[in-house]
Coordinates of C-alpha atoms in Angstrom, one line a residue:
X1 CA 66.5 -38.2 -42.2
X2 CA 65.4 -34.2 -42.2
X3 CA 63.1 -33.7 -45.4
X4 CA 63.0 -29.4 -46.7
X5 CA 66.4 -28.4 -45.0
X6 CA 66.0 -25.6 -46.9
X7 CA 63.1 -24.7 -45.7
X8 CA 64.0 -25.2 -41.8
X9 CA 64.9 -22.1 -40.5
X10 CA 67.7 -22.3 -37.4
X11 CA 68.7 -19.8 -35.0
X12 CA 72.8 -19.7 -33.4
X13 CA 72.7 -17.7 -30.3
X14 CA 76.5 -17.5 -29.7
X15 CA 78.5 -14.5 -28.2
X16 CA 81.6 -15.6 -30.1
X17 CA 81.3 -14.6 -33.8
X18 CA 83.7 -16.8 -34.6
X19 CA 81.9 -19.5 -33.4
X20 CA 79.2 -18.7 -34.5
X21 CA 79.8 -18.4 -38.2
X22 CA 81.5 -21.6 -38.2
X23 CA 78.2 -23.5 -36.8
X24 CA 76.5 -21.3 -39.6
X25 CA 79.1 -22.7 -42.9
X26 CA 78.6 -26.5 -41.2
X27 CA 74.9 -25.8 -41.2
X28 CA 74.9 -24.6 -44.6
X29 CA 77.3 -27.3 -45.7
X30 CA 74.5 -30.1 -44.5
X31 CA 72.1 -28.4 -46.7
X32 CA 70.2 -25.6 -44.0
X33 CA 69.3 -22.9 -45.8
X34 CA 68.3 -20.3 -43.8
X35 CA 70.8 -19.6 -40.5
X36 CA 70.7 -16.8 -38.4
X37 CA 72.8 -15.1 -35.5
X38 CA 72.2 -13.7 -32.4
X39 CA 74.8 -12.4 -29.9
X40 CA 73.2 -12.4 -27.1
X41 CA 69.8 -14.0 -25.1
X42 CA 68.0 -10.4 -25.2
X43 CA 68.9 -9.9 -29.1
X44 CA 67.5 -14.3 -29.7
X45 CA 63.9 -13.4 -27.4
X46 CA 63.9 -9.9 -30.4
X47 CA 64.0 -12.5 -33.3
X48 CA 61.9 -15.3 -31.9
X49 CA 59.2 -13.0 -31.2
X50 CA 59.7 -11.5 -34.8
X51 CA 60.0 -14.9 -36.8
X52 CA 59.8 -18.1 -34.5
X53 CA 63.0 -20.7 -36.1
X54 CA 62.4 -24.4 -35.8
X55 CA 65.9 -25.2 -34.0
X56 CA 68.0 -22.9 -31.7
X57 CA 71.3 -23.9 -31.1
X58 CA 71.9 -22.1 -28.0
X59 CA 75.3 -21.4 -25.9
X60 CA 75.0 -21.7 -22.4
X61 CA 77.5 -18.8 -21.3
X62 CA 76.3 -15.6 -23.2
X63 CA 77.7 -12.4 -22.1
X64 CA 74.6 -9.9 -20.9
X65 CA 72.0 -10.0 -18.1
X66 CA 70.6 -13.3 -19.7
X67 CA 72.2 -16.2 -19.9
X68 CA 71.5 -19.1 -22.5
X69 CA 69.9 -21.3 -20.0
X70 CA 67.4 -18.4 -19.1
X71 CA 66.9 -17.7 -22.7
X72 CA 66.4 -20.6 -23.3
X73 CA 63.8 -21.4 -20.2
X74 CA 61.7 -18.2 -21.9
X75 CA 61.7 -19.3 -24.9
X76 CA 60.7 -23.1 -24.3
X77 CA 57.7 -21.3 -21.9
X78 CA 56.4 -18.8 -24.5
X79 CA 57.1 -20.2 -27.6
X80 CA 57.7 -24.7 -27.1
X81 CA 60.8 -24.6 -29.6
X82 CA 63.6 -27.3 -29.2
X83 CA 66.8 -26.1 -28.1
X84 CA 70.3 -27.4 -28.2
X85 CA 73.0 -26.6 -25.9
X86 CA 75.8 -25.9 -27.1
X87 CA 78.6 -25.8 -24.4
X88 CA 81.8 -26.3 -23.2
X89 CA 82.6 -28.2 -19.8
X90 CA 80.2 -26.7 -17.2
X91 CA 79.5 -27.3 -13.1
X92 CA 77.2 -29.1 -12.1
X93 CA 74.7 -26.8 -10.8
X94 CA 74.6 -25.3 -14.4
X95 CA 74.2 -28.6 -16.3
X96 CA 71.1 -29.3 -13.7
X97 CA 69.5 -25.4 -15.0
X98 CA 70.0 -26.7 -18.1
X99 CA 68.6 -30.1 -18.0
X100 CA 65.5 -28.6 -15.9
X101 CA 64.7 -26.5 -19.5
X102 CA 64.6 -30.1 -21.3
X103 CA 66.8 -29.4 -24.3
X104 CA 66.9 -31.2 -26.9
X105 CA 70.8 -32.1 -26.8
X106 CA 73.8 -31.2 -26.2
X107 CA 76.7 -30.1 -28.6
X108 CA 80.4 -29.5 -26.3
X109 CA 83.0 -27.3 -27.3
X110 CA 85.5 -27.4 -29.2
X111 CA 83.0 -29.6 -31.9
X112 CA 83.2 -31.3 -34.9
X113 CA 81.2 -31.4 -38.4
X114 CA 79.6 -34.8 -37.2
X115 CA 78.5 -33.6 -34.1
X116 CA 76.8 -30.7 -35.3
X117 CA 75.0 -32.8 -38.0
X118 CA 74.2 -36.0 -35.0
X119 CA 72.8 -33.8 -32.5
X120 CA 70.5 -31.5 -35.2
X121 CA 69.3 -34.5 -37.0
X122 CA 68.2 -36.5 -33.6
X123 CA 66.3 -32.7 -32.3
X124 CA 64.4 -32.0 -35.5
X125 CA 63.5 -35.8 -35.6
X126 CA 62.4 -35.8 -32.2
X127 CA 60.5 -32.2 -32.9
X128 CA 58.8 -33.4 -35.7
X129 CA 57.9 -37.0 -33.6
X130 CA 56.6 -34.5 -30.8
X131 CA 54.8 -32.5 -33.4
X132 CA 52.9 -35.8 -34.8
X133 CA 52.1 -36.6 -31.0
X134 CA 50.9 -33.9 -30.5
X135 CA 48.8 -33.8 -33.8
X136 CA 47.2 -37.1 -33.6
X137 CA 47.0 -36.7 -29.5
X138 CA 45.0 -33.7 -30.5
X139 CA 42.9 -36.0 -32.9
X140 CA 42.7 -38.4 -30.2
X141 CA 40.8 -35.5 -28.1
X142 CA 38.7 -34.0 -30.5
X143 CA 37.3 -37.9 -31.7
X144 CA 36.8 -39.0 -28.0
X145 CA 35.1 -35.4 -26.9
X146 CA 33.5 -35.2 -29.8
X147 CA 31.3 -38.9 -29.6
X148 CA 27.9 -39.0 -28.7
X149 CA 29.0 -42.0 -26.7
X150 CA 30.7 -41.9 -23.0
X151 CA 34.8 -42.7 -23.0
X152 CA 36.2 -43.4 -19.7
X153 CA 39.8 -44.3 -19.4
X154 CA 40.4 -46.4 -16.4
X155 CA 44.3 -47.8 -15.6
X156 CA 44.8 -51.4 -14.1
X157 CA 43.7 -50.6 -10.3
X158 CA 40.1 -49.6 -11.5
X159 CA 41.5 -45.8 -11.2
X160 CA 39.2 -43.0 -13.9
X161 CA 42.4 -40.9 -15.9
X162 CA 40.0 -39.7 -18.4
X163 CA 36.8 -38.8 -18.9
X164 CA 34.9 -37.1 -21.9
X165 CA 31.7 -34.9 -21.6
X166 CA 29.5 -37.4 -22.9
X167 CA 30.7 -39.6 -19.5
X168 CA 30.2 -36.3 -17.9
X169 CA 26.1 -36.1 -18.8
X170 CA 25.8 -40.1 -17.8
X171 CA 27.3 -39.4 -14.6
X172 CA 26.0 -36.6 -13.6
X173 CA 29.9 -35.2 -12.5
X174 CA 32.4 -32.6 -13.8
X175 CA 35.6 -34.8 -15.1
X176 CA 37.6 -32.9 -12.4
X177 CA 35.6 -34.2 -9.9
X178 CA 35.8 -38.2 -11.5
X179 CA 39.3 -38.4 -13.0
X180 CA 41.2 -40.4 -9.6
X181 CA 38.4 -41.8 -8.4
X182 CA 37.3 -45.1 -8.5
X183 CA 35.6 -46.2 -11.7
X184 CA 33.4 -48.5 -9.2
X185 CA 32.2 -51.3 -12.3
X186 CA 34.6 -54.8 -13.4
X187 CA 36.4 -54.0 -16.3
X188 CA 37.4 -57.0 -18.4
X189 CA 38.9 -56.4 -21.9
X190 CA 36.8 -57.4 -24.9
X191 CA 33.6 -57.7 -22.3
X192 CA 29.7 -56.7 -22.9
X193 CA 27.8 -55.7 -20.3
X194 CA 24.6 -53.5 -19.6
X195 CA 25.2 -51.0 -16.5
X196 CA 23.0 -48.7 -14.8
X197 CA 24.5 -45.6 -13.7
X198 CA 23.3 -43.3 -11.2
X199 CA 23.8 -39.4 -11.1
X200 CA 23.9 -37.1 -8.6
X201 CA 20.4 -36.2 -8.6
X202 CA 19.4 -40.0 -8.9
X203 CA 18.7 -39.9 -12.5
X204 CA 19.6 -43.7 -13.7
X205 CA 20.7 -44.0 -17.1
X206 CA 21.2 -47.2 -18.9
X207 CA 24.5 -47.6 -20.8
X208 CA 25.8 -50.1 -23.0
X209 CA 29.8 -50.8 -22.1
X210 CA 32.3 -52.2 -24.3
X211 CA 36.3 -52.6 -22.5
X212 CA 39.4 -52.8 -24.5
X213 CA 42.8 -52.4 -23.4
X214 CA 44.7 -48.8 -24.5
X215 CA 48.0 -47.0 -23.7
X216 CA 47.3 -43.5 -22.3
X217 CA 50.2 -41.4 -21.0
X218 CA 52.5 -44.6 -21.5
X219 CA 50.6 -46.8 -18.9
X220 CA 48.5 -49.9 -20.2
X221 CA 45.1 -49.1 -19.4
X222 CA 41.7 -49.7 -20.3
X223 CA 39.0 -47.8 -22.6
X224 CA 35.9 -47.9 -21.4
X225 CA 33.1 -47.3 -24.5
X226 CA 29.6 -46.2 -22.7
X227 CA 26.6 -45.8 -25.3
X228 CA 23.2 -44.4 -23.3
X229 CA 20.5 -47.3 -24.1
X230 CA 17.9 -45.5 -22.3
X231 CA 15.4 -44.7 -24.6
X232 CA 16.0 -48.2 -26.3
X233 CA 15.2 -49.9 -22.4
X234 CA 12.2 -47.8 -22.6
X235 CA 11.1 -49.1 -25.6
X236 CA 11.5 -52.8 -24.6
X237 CA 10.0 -51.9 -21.7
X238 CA 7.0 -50.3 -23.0
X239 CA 7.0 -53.2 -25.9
X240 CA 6.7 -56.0 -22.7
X241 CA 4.2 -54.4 -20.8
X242 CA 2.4 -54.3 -24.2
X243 CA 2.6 -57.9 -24.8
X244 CA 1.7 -58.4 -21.3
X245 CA -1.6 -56.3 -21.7
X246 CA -2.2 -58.1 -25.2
X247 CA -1.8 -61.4 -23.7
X248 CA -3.8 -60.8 -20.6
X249 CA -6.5 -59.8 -22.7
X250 CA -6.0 -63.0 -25.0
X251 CA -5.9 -65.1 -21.9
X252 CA -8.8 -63.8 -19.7
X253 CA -11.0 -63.1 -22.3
X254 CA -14.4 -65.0 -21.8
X255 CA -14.7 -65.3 -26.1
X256 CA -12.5 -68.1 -27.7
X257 CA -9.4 -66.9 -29.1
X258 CA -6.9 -68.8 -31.7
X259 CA -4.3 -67.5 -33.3
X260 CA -3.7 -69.3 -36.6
X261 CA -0.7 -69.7 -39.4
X262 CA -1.2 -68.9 -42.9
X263 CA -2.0 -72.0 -43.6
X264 CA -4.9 -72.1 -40.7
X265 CA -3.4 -74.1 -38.4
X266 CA -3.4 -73.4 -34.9
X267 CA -0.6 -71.7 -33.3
X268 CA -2.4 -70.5 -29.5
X269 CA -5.9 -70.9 -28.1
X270 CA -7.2 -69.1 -24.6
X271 CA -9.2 -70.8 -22.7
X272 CA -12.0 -69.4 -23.3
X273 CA -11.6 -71.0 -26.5
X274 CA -10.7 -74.2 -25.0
X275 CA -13.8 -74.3 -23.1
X276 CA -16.2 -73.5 -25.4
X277 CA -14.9 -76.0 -27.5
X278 CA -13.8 -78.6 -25.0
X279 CA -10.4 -79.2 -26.4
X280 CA -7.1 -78.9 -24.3
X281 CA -3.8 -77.2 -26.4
X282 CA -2.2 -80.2 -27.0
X283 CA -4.8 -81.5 -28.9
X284 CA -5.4 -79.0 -31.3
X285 CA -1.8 -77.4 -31.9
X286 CA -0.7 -77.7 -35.3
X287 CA -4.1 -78.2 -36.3
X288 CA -6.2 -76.8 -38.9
X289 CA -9.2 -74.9 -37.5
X290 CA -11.8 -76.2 -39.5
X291 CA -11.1 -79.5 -39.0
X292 CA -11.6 -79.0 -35.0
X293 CA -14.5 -77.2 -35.0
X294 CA -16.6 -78.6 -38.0
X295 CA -17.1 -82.5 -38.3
X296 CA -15.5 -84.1 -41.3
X297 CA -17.9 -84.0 -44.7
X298 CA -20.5 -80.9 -43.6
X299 CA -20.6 -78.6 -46.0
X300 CA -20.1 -75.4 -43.4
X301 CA -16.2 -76.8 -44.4
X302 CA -16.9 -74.0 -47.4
X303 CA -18.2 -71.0 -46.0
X304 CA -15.7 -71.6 -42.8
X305 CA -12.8 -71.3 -45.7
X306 CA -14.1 -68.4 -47.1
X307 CA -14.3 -66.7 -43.2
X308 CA -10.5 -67.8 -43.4
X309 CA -9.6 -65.6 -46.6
X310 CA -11.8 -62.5 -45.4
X311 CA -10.3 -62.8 -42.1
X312 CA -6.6 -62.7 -43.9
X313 CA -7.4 -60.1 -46.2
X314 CA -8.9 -57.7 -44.1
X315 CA -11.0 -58.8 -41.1
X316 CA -14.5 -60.1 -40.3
X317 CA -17.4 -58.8 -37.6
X318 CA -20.1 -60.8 -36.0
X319 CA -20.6 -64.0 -38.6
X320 CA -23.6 -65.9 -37.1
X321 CA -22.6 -69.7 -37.6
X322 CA -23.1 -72.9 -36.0
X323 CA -19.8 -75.0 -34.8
X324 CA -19.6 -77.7 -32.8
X325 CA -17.6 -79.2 -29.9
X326 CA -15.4 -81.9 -29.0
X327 CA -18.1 -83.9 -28.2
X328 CA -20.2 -82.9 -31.3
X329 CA -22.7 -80.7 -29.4
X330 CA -23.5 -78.0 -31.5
X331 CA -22.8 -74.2 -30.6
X332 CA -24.3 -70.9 -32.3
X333 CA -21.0 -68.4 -32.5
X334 CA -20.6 -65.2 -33.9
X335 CA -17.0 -65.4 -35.8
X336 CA -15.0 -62.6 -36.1
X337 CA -11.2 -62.4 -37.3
X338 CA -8.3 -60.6 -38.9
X339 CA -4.7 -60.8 -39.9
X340 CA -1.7 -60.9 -37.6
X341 CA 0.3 -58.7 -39.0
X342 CA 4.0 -58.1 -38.0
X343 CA 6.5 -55.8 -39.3
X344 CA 4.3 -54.8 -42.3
X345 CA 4.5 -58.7 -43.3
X346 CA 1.2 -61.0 -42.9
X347 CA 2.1 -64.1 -40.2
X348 CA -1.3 -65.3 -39.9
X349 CA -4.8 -64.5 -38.8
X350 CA -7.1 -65.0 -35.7
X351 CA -10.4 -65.9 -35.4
X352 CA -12.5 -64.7 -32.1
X353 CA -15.7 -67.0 -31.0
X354 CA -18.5 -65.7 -29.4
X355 CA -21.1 -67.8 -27.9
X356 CA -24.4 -66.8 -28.5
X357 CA -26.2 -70.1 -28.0
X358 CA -28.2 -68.3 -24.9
X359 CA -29.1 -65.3 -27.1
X360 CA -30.0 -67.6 -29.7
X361 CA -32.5 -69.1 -27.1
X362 CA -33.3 -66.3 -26.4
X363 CA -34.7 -64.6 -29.8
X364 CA -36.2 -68.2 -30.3
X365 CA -38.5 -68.0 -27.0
X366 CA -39.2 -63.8 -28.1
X367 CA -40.4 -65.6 -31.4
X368 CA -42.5 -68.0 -29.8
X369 CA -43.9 -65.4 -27.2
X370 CA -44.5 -63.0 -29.9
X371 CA -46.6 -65.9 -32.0
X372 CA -48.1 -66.7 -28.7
X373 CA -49.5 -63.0 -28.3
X374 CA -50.2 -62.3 -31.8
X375 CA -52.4 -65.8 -31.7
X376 CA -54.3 -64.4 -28.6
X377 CA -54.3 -61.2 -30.1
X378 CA -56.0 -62.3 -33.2
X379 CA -58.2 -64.6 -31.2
X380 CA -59.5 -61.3 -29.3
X381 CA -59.8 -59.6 -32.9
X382 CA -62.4 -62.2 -34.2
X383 CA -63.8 -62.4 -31.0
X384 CA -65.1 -58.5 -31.6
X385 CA -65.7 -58.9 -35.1
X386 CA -67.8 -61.7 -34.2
X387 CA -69.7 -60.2 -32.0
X388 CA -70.0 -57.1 -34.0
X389 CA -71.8 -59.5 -36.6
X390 CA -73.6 -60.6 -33.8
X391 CA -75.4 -57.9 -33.4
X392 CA -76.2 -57.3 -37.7
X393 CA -76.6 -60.3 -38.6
X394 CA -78.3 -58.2 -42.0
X395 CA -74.7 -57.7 -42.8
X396 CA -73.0 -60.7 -41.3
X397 CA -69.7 -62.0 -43.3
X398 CA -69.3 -58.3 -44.3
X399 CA -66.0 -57.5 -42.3
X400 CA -64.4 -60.9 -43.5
X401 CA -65.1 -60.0 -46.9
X402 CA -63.3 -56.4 -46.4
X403 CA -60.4 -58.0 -44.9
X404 CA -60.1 -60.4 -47.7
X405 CA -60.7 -57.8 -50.2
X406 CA -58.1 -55.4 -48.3
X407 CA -55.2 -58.1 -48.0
X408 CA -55.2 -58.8 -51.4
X409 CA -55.0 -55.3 -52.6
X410 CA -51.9 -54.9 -49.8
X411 CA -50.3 -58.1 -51.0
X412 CA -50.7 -56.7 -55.1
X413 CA -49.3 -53.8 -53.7
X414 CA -46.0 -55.8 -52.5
X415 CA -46.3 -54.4 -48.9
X416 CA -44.3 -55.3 -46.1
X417 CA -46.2 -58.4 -44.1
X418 CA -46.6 -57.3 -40.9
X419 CA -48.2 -53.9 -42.4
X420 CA -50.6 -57.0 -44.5
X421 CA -51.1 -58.4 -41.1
X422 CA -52.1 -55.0 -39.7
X423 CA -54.4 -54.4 -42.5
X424 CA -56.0 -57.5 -42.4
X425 CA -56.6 -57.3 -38.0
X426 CA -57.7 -53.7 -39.5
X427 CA -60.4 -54.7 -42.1
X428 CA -61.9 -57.3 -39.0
X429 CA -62.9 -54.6 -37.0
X430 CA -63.4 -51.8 -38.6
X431 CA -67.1 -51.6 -37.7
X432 CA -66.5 -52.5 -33.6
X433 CA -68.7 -49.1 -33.4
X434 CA -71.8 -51.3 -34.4
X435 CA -71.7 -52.9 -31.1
X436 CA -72.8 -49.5 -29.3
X437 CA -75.5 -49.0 -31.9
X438 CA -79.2 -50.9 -30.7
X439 CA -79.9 -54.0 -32.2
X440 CA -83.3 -52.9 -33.1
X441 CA -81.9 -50.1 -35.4
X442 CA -79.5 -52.5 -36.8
X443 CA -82.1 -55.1 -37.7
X444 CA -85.0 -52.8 -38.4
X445 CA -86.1 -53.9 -41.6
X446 CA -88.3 -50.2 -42.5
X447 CA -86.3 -47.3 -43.2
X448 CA -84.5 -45.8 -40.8
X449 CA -85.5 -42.6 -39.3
X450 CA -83.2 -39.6 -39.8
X451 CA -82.3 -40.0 -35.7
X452 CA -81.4 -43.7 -36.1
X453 CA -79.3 -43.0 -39.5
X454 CA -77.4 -39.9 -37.5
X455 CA -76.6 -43.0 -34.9
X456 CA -75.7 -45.4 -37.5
X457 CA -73.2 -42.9 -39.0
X458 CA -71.7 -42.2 -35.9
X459 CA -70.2 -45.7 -35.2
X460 CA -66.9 -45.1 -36.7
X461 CA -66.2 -42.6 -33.5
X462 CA -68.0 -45.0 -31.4
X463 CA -65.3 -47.9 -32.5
X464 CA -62.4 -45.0 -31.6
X465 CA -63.7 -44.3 -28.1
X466 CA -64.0 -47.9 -28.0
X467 CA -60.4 -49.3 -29.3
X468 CA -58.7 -46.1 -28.5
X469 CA -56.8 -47.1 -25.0
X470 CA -55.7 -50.7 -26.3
X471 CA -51.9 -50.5 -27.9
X472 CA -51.9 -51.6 -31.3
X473 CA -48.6 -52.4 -33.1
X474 CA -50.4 -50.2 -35.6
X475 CA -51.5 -47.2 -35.8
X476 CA -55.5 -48.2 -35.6
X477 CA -56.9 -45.4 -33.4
X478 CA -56.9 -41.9 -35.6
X479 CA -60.1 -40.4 -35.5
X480 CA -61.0 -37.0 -37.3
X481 CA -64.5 -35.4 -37.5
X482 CA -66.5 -34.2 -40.4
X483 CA -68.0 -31.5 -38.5
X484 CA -68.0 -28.3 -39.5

């Protein structure tokens, strides 16, 4: 049923007045409140174009140049408003004129009230269910143009009818050039599938398509959703290759590797773990790490906890410990470690060995060479002194007394021990000069003349020139004359 009659404003083109005011008292009987006349199809194109009605009722024969079927055929061109014939018995060239304007009824002369009222009522209604198509159709077109993701509207035979500008980008093509052609993927109602689709200049771009059936231009077809998951392909690609480069390092790495729980227990070993260890996966999986590679009741069980907790909290570097193998054998390791942390949330921890057992050897043999030396060293040191004594044997035990004497006074003084040990080599040969000096001025029991005592104070530069070209850990050799 029409709502607002009152509102609707209808327009009777109709040469015959009579006529004409007796469609206008019907109208106005049903409830229309605005009518108005026109006599003829130039005077109906004047008030169209002054103030548009919603309804023409339109006579076909109209005296004039124009008739009501051309009136009409402007009108419906410039303007889209529904007309209604209204007619007496006409040919059948004029009824196919008339029909090729698409009226919106017919109404044939001589008429009645009912008929008037049937054939507005059905052309208003079927305005206003044009009017809503074309509303929501317009909807329809601004929500599909308007989303970020690709629409494609393909019909049973795989066939492209529409194609939005998002579709456009993907494919690389103007929708003129796609709508008719092939779609070219399977398109199955309520499917998922990942596609890759190719532009013109060979740019692929991954898209996401979800099918469901549609109606579009009153054929059942199918709406094909496309949303561009190229950047998120990237991304798992990127994230794959990282895990690959994370795990070939975890794999290849020469230093033991375990990733553990939060509870310690192993989760993954490398092999290099595996070797140094001598354990294969299976055995240790789901197994705390302390208990592999510590023997039940030592009491490294504590500090190997505490490694544990600093590794979870924050991370270790370079612990020296002992651990020990499958088969007991003891290994020297430096143990570092920190948390595995995923999505902001702790999972666990790992622990990296080292094996350090050859550099361990290593400092060990530097420590016995470098006892080795100093030995020889200080054997060569008392060698001189002793032959320094050797030749003043008036002051014999004097330079043992002086280092005895001078380590104490370094010890008192809390020094370092190698700068006592220094000293103490120091104090032993601090008169080597002596042994350029003749004995028989050394042992001369009369005083000495003033030549000898200018010789005997002169053996601290003789010991320089002497000592001066050997490389002493410390600094020995610094000689500075009191010469004028």
């Amino acid at each position: 049923m029409v709502e607002d009659k009152e509102r609707l404003h209808i327009l009777i083109v109709e040469d015959e007045s009579v006529v004409a005011h007796d469609l206008k008292d019907i109208l106005q009987s049903e409830g229309y409140g605005r009518i108005s006349i026109a006599g003829s199809g130039e005077d109906a194109l004047e008030m169209v174009r002054r103030e548009p009605p919603d309804l023409i009722l339109m006579d076909i024969k109209l005296y004039g140049k124009m008739d009501g079927i051309d009136a009409a055929k402007y009108i419906q061109e410039h303007y889209a408003i529904p007309v209604v014939y209204v007619t007496a018995d006409i040919d059948a060239d004029t009824r196919s004129r008339a029909m090729a304007t698409v009226p919106f009824g017919f109404i044939t002369k001589p008429f009645q009230k009912t008929d008037i009222h049937s054939a507005v009522e059905l052309a208003l209604m079927r305005k206003s269910a044009q009017v809503e198509l074309a509303r929501s159709e317009n909807m329809f077109r601004t929500v599909i143009e308007g989303n970020a993701d690709g629409i494609v509207i393909i019909d049973s035979s795989g066939i492209i009818l529409f194609i939005n500008s998002s579709a456009e980008t993907m494919f690389g093509r103007p929708a003129g050039e796609m709508v008719g052609r092939e779609f070219g993927f399977p398109v199955i109602e309520r499917e998922y599938s990942e596609i890759d689709i190719v532009g013109t200049t060979g740019k692929i771009t991954s898209v996401e398509m979800r099918v469901a059936s549609t109606v579009y231009e009153k054929k059942d077809c199918f709406i094909a959703s496309l949303r561009d998951i190229t950047p998120r392909k990237k991304a798992e690609q990127e994230a794959r290759r990282q895990r690959a480069r994370v795990r070939s390092i975890f794999d290849y790495s020469l230093e033991g590797i375990v990733t553990l729980n939060l509870q310690g227990r192993v989760m993954d070993a490398n092999q290099g773990f595996l070797d140094l260890f001598g354990y294969k996966i299976g055995e240790i999986r789901g197994k705390n790490i302390n208990d592999i590679v510590i023997p039940a009741g030592m009491d490294q069980i504590k500090e190997a906890r505490a490694i544990d907790q600093e590794s979870l909290a924050g991370g270790v570097r370079d612990y020296e410990r002992v651990r020990y193998r499958k088969d007991g054998g003891a290994v020297n390791v430096s143990i570092s470690g920190g948390p595995v942390i995923i999505d902001g949330r702790t999972e666990g921890y790992f622990i990296i060995y080292r094996d350090i057992t050859k550099q361990k050897d290593a400092e060990r043999e530097l420590v016995q060479n470098y006892k080795q030396i100093l030995s020889t060293f200080e054997g060569t040191i008392q060698v001189l002194a002793r032959a320094v004594e050797l030749r003043d044997p008036y002051t014999a035990g004097h330079q043992i007394r002086v280092m005895s004497l001078a380590s104490a006074i370094a010890g008192k003084m809390n020094l370092p021990e190698d700068i006592i040990m220094g000293i103490r080599f120091a104090a032993s040969i601090h008169d080597a000069g002596k042994i350029n000096i003749p004995a028989e001025i050394l042992s001369k029991p009369s005083k000495l003349s003033a030549t000898e005592f200018e010789l005997i104070k002169d053996h601290p530069r003789m010991g320089y020139q002497l000592l001066k070209e050997i490389d002493f850990p410390w600094p020995y050799c610094r000689y500075r004359s009191s010469t004028p």
